């Protein structure tokens, strides 16, 4: 106990040295918590954007559909199937879709489009479709009308409340055709989707494609987006080989790759941070040992065991590192929470690039407590490892030589 | 008369590979309890080396050193640390004290290392500070004390562990005449009243005058050993 008291007093004997040690730890913790939480926050946000944009986190198809996206690869909608899926605790919702390509024509104009038959209410919960409306009204389940993307209408020189004709191939070789009233116009961030998307109520779509009660996919909402792979695996096991269950990572591997690349960049930044503090701490230990050479030799000379002295030196650096860590975590909590509520917002070209894909260029932090714990502990670990340096020096300390002038 | 130090034929040679320096060369030394002995000699004559050897800080290349009949030349460095803590008091030329502790805490420190209980420590501290006449400076930090006062605290610390003898390597070298003489007064009084054995090295003629036995070293050898007054008796 008295050694700890002495350690505490020694900690403050050279205030600037202790301040350097604590400050390096402090900034290391703050910056590494911030990079870590920003990294996760940005990616979570990106994934949320991409996913809620259209694909959802997880989709269920008939086995083989993703390879060959044809109506013939559709499956029968069944309340039993929905129930089985919803029985998984990780799944919070199931949204049915029937998707296929068709030609949309009006007067002299014919354009290819992606027809999506939806359950209007469920689809809105998943992708906030109603919010993308720029004119007209949102679909009702029994409407025989379409909600068209802004770009498609422009290309076809059509307007709200006009009508268009859809022609395509239906289920099992049938011919699909129908005439629809344009009830709403929506704007999508992605130029690609904005030029091609056309929503129909599910029933109307099934009728047109002559695919009664058939679906191409169930889009699943999940409780924890971080667990999509495990979740899709367990759903897959439940449903058997007749179906394929795919996470967004499988459906959009390029986005997954992009995230992985950015994540590696962030890790380089963190590595650099860790190196920086290591030098800070090491430098101050070096200074400290040089300054106290005589004193340490004197203490061994008068009869202080090296184990006790090692404990003293260790206690001094552990105290400094611990205080720096705690202060760092305490300071980073409000910063991280603030940046979560008031995310960084980019302007200019970057913002435009993001908007093209329908995302806002905002970068919120993740407030997951894991960031504080893992980064705090990691910096603490670095500090503790470097605290061993004085102890190693001490083992070789010779009192006669260190007291020599 | 009790023997506290018995050194037989001890030698310490530095720089053996090149031009050897015989820092201590075949020295016999016998110190009895209650001595007040000065080790003198020109710079480089081996005073510090000899004190380090008999204080168990350094090992002789040849010969044997017995403290109270115990051979310390064969002890492991780690065992020697404990041996020093329990048997030998040290006063160095300067920077004896831990700067972050008060005078009192510095003296208490050595007893804490020895594991002496609080009450016994307090009592001993009070007595020692009376003896070094610094009761009013007990709570001062070393930086707030004069050089002479710091050396007196160092003497108190050396005595706090109740050692067999106290080794002081040029304890007055950094002190002015008055402080040096004051320190010697205190040491002499402790020697006389409590029969504490002091062995100190010095260059200072006025300090040498106070010693009752003067051992002169030249080139690591004892060239003279004179008892000026009969060694103090009980
Ligand atoms: N670690 C060492 N390595 C090499 N030579 C040493 C070492 N320590 C002491 N010496 C040499 O041993 C000799 C005796 O040195 P020592 O310090 O014992 O002398 P001293 O009488 O205490 O001198 P001073 O009065 O200057 O303190 C000197 O020649 C010194 O240079
Ligand atoms: Mg010397």
XYZ file of C-alpha atoms in Angstrom, chain A:
405
model
C 0.000 0.000 0.000
C 2.744 2.465 0.921
C 4.479 1.588 -2.332
C 1.328 2.586 -4.215
C 1.312 5.871 -2.322
C 4.923 6.414 -3.276
C 4.079 5.527 -6.883
C 1.331 8.125 -6.849
C 3.726 10.761 -5.531
C 6.378 9.800 -8.056
C 3.818 10.133 -10.792
C 3.586 13.843 -10.133
C 7.270 14.599 -9.545
C 7.790 15.496 -13.169
C 4.445 16.878 -14.196
C 5.257 17.538 -17.818
C 6.598 14.027 -18.308
C 3.476 12.504 -16.781
C 1.374 14.902 -18.831
C 3.057 13.697 -22.032
C 2.409 10.068 -21.149
C -1.193 10.681 -20.170
C -1.831 12.917 -23.156
C -0.489 10.350 -25.599
C -2.733 7.734 -24.053
C -5.653 10.129 -23.894
C -5.471 11.159 -27.537
C -4.794 7.627 -28.638
C -7.954 6.432 -26.928
C -10.073 9.326 -28.184
C -8.824 9.055 -31.752
C -8.950 5.306 -31.969
C -12.428 5.153 -30.441
C -13.474 7.824 -32.902
C -12.000 6.094 -35.963
C -13.413 2.783 -34.868
C -16.896 4.124 -34.208
C -16.868 6.284 -37.317
C -15.757 3.326 -39.394
C -18.565 1.137 -38.140
C -21.052 3.992 -38.211
C -20.290 4.904 -41.803
C -20.509 1.320 -42.967
C -23.666 0.591 -41.044
C -25.168 3.686 -42.569
C -23.964 2.787 -46.047
C -25.336 -0.720 -45.731
C -28.584 0.588 -44.361
C -28.829 2.930 -47.323
C -28.003 0.342 -49.922
C -30.138 -2.267 -48.364
C -33.209 -0.254 -47.530
C -32.855 1.215 -50.953
C -34.039 -1.867 -52.669
C -32.565 -5.223 -51.798
C -33.211 -5.525 -48.066
C -30.711 -7.324 -45.803
C -31.803 -10.846 -46.684
C -33.897 -12.319 -49.494
C -35.514 -15.703 -49.945
C -35.903 -17.020 -53.512
C -36.628 -20.273 -55.166
C -33.302 -22.104 -55.476
C -31.541 -20.935 -58.650
C -33.455 -17.676 -59.046
C -30.460 -15.383 -58.457
C -28.548 -17.058 -61.287
C -31.518 -16.943 -63.648
C -33.917 -14.195 -62.716
C -36.940 -15.476 -64.551
C -40.579 -15.690 -63.604
C -40.345 -19.431 -64.100
C -38.076 -19.481 -61.100
C -40.810 -18.106 -58.869
C -42.404 -19.914 -55.955
C -45.861 -20.114 -54.448
C -46.625 -17.608 -51.701
C -47.659 -19.426 -48.578
C -48.661 -18.244 -45.114
C -46.993 -21.413 -43.802
C -43.676 -20.403 -45.362
C -43.971 -16.870 -43.970
C -44.677 -18.275 -40.544
C -41.641 -20.525 -40.650
C -39.451 -17.586 -41.598
C -40.933 -15.288 -38.968
C -40.428 -17.976 -36.326
C -36.714 -17.086 -36.402
C -36.165 -14.541 -33.654
C -33.723 -12.577 -35.782
C -36.363 -11.911 -38.432
C -38.669 -8.983 -37.814
C -40.623 -8.840 -41.071
C -41.345 -10.520 -44.392
C -42.173 -8.525 -47.530
C -43.303 -10.352 -50.689
C -42.351 -9.294 -54.226
C -42.952 -10.473 -57.738
C -40.393 -8.977 -60.092
C -39.923 -9.287 -63.814
C -38.983 -7.331 -66.892
C -41.572 -5.969 -69.273
C -41.969 -3.419 -72.022
C -43.903 -0.291 -71.188
C -45.480 1.478 -74.097
C -47.630 4.490 -74.743
C -48.414 5.831 -78.184
C -45.138 5.677 -80.101
C -42.851 5.043 -77.140
C -41.780 1.652 -75.860
C -39.231 1.253 -73.073
C -37.924 -1.654 -71.055
C -38.769 -1.534 -67.386
C -38.499 -3.514 -64.193
C -41.944 -4.358 -62.894
C -42.176 -4.997 -59.196
C -45.327 -6.330 -57.661
C -45.502 -5.284 -54.025
C -47.536 -5.372 -50.870
C -47.783 -1.552 -50.593
C -47.856 -1.305 -46.804
C -45.069 -3.805 -46.156
C -42.917 -2.406 -48.951
C -43.227 1.065 -47.486
C -42.084 -0.201 -44.111
C -39.030 -1.790 -45.705
C -37.902 0.750 -48.327
C -39.959 3.842 -47.402
C -41.353 3.873 -50.900
C -44.176 6.304 -50.080
C -41.621 8.887 -49.046
C -40.073 8.779 -52.518
C -43.322 9.943 -54.082
C -43.023 13.298 -55.880
C -46.497 13.399 -57.397
C -49.807 11.586 -57.117
C -50.685 8.993 -54.517
C -49.259 5.832 -53.075
C -50.605 2.436 -54.147
C -53.373 0.480 -52.408
C -53.440 -3.350 -52.453
C -56.382 -3.649 -54.805
C -55.457 -0.825 -57.176
C -55.046 -1.666 -60.794
C -52.578 1.168 -61.212
C -48.831 1.767 -61.253
C -46.372 3.873 -59.368
C -43.747 4.844 -61.938
C -40.264 6.208 -61.598
C -39.737 9.786 -62.668
C -37.073 8.958 -65.270
C -39.135 6.291 -66.959
C -42.083 8.635 -67.413
C -39.825 11.332 -68.776
C -38.349 8.913 -71.298
C -41.824 7.893 -72.334
C -43.055 11.502 -72.367
C -45.852 10.551 -69.994
C -47.313 12.309 -66.976
C -49.174 11.516 -63.813
C -52.695 10.146 -64.464
C -51.829 9.076 -67.997
C -52.096 5.397 -68.847
C -49.523 2.979 -70.141
C -49.525 -0.545 -71.468
C -47.259 -3.300 -70.190
C -46.310 -6.220 -72.379
C -44.088 -9.108 -71.426
C -43.655 -12.781 -70.960
C -45.753 -14.279 -68.211
C -45.356 -17.335 -66.064
C -44.631 -20.569 -67.960
C -44.717 -19.039 -71.421
C -47.969 -17.108 -71.067
C -48.193 -13.663 -72.581
C -48.445 -10.867 -70.075
C -50.225 -7.661 -70.864
C -52.170 -4.980 -69.089
C -53.203 -1.350 -69.242
C -52.604 0.778 -66.158
C -53.380 4.198 -64.801
C -50.310 6.122 -63.488
C -51.314 6.817 -59.914
C -48.016 8.100 -58.543
C -44.567 9.235 -59.553
C -41.535 8.466 -57.422
C -37.961 9.659 -57.595
C -35.105 7.257 -56.900
C -31.560 8.325 -56.140
C -29.959 5.762 -58.374
C -30.246 6.927 -62.019
C -30.452 3.329 -63.109
C -33.478 2.539 -60.966
C -35.011 5.955 -61.616
C -35.127 5.130 -65.326
C -36.656 1.666 -65.032
C -38.678 1.022 -61.917
C -42.371 0.484 -62.048
C -44.393 -0.662 -59.025
C -47.666 -2.509 -59.155
C -49.743 -3.904 -56.310
C -48.855 -7.565 -55.905
C -52.249 -8.844 -57.033
C -52.244 -6.753 -60.196
C -48.745 -7.960 -61.027
C -49.679 -11.605 -60.463
C -52.675 -11.151 -62.718
C -50.694 -9.529 -65.470
C -47.931 -12.130 -65.436
C -50.495 -14.884 -65.078
C -48.701 -16.071 -62.046
C -51.442 -16.224 -59.432
C -50.136 -16.415 -55.865
C -46.566 -16.647 -57.129
C -43.620 -14.642 -55.802
C -40.015 -14.170 -56.876
C -38.791 -13.166 -53.445
C -39.441 -12.587 -49.810
C -37.450 -9.660 -48.525
C -36.627 -10.133 -44.837
C -36.116 -7.461 -42.212
C -33.609 -8.409 -39.546
C -33.101 -7.413 -35.942
C -29.310 -7.172 -36.102
C -27.826 -6.158 -39.456
C -24.412 -7.248 -38.199
C -25.573 -10.868 -38.139
C -27.015 -11.157 -41.651
C -24.803 -14.052 -42.642
C -25.602 -16.147 -39.598
C -29.245 -15.219 -39.876
C -29.519 -16.165 -43.550
C -27.740 -19.409 -42.822
C -30.213 -20.365 -40.112
C -33.188 -19.442 -42.301
C -31.653 -21.492 -45.113
C -31.401 -24.487 -42.795
C -35.021 -24.040 -41.815
C -36.307 -23.821 -45.378
C -34.198 -26.528 -47.016
C -32.689 -26.698 -50.522
C -35.884 -25.823 -52.298
C -35.153 -22.190 -51.519
C -32.078 -19.985 -51.603
C -31.537 -17.511 -48.777
C -29.118 -14.707 -49.624
C -27.731 -11.853 -47.561
C -27.035 -8.503 -49.187
C -23.352 -9.384 -49.051
C -23.972 -12.311 -51.385
C -26.331 -10.406 -53.647
C -24.035 -7.367 -53.923
C -20.467 -8.617 -53.484
C -18.984 -5.426 -54.977
C -20.385 -3.308 -52.163
C -19.091 -5.780 -49.623
C -15.671 -5.513 -51.238
C -15.734 -1.737 -51.198
C -16.510 -1.762 -47.486
C -13.739 -4.253 -46.809
C -11.246 -2.010 -48.617
C -12.255 1.079 -46.657
C -12.110 -0.884 -43.459
C -8.516 -1.873 -44.198
C -7.636 1.782 -44.778
C -9.071 2.675 -41.397
C -7.004 -0.047 -39.805
C -3.856 1.527 -41.237
C -4.860 4.821 -39.635
C -5.316 3.041 -36.322
C -2.010 1.236 -36.605
C -0.329 4.581 -37.135
C -2.052 5.924 -34.025
C -0.883 2.993 -31.946
C 2.672 3.502 -33.175
C 2.512 7.173 -32.319
C 1.519 6.571 -28.719
C 4.039 3.795 -28.380
C 6.788 6.254 -29.221
C 5.296 8.820 -26.848
C 5.224 6.401 -23.937
C 8.563 4.838 -24.748
C 10.248 8.236 -24.993
C 8.999 9.313 -21.605
C 10.058 6.010 -20.001
C 13.509 6.447 -21.465
C 13.688 9.964 -20.034
C 12.407 8.798 -16.683
C 14.912 5.971 -16.356
C 17.830 8.234 -17.273
C 16.712 10.880 -14.820
C 16.280 8.444 -11.962
C 19.324 6.282 -12.560
C 21.141 7.432 -9.452
C 18.061 7.249 -7.265
C 17.185 3.724 -8.371
C 20.760 2.596 -7.727
C 20.654 4.247 -4.312
C 17.398 2.486 -3.418
C 18.834 -0.900 -4.345
C 22.001 -0.031 -2.401
C 20.167 0.732 0.812
C 18.209 -2.499 0.563
C 15.148 -2.151 -1.632
C 14.528 -5.447 -3.406
C 14.312 -5.186 -7.165
C 10.932 -6.879 -7.129
C 9.596 -4.099 -4.900
C 11.218 -1.460 -7.047
C 9.797 -3.090 -10.174
C 6.370 -3.020 -8.578
C 6.844 0.676 -7.829
C 7.859 1.536 -11.405
C 5.124 -0.639 -12.841
C 2.546 0.957 -10.583
C 3.694 4.397 -11.709
C 3.286 3.667 -15.399
C 0.109 1.660 -14.970
C -1.408 4.564 -13.055
C -0.444 7.004 -15.800
C -1.732 4.719 -18.540
C -4.932 3.940 -16.664
C -5.709 7.579 -15.953
C -5.034 8.478 -19.590
C -7.290 5.646 -20.727
C -10.145 6.511 -18.404
C -9.983 10.195 -19.298
C -9.813 9.238 -22.971
C -12.897 7.058 -22.762
C -14.742 9.675 -20.737
C -13.938 12.313 -23.319
C -14.756 10.131 -26.291
C -18.222 9.126 -25.080
C -19.775 12.595 -25.498
C -17.881 13.169 -28.762
C -19.080 9.906 -30.250
C -22.657 10.511 -29.106
C -22.589 14.053 -30.437
C -21.330 12.882 -33.828
C -24.021 10.236 -33.822
C -26.762 12.834 -33.323
C -25.080 15.455 -35.475
C -23.267 13.382 -38.075
C -20.463 14.782 -40.169
C -21.955 16.029 -43.414
C -19.957 16.326 -46.575
C -20.704 18.879 -49.249
C -19.580 19.526 -52.803
C -18.660 16.771 -55.224
C -18.725 14.019 -52.632
C -22.219 14.941 -51.593
C -23.316 14.924 -55.244
C -21.747 11.520 -55.804
C -23.580 10.150 -52.813
C -26.836 11.747 -53.855
C -26.617 10.084 -57.242
C -26.948 6.820 -55.415
C -29.779 8.150 -53.375
C -27.839 8.544 -50.106
C -27.224 11.581 -48.052
C -23.501 12.235 -47.630
C -23.630 11.931 -43.846
C -21.239 10.041 -41.642
C -22.699 9.157 -38.264
C -20.654 7.423 -35.572
C -21.640 4.106 -34.107
C -22.377 4.321 -30.382
C -21.833 0.632 -29.824
C -20.095 0.322 -26.442
C -17.779 -2.222 -28.052
C -15.735 0.642 -29.545
C -14.982 2.152 -26.151
C -14.188 -1.183 -24.601
C -12.024 -2.682 -27.332
C -10.128 0.481 -28.175
C -9.701 1.407 -24.511
C -8.423 -2.060 -23.685
C -6.135 -2.157 -26.679
C -4.460 1.140 -25.809
C -4.248 -0.017 -22.196
C -2.527 -3.172 -23.378
C 0.009 -1.193 -25.408
C 0.649 1.002 -22.388
C 1.116 -2.010 -20.147
C 3.520 -3.707 -22.536
C 5.589 -0.538 -22.758
C 5.523 -0.263 -18.965
C 7.673 -3.360 -18.924
C 10.614 -1.424 -20.345
C 11.629 0.195 -17.019
C 11.272 -3.190 -15.353
C 13.608 -4.796 -17.883
C 16.132 -2.015 -17.318
C 15.825 -2.558 -13.602
C 16.707 -6.240 -13.777
C 20.143 -5.322 -15.097
C 20.615 -2.354 -12.795
C 23.904 -2.391 -10.887
C 23.799 -0.048 -7.901
C 27.519 0.746 -8.002
C 27.498 1.658 -11.674
C 24.264 3.619 -11.575
C 25.474 5.718 -8.645
C 28.763 6.497 -10.352
C 29.037 10.117 -11.370
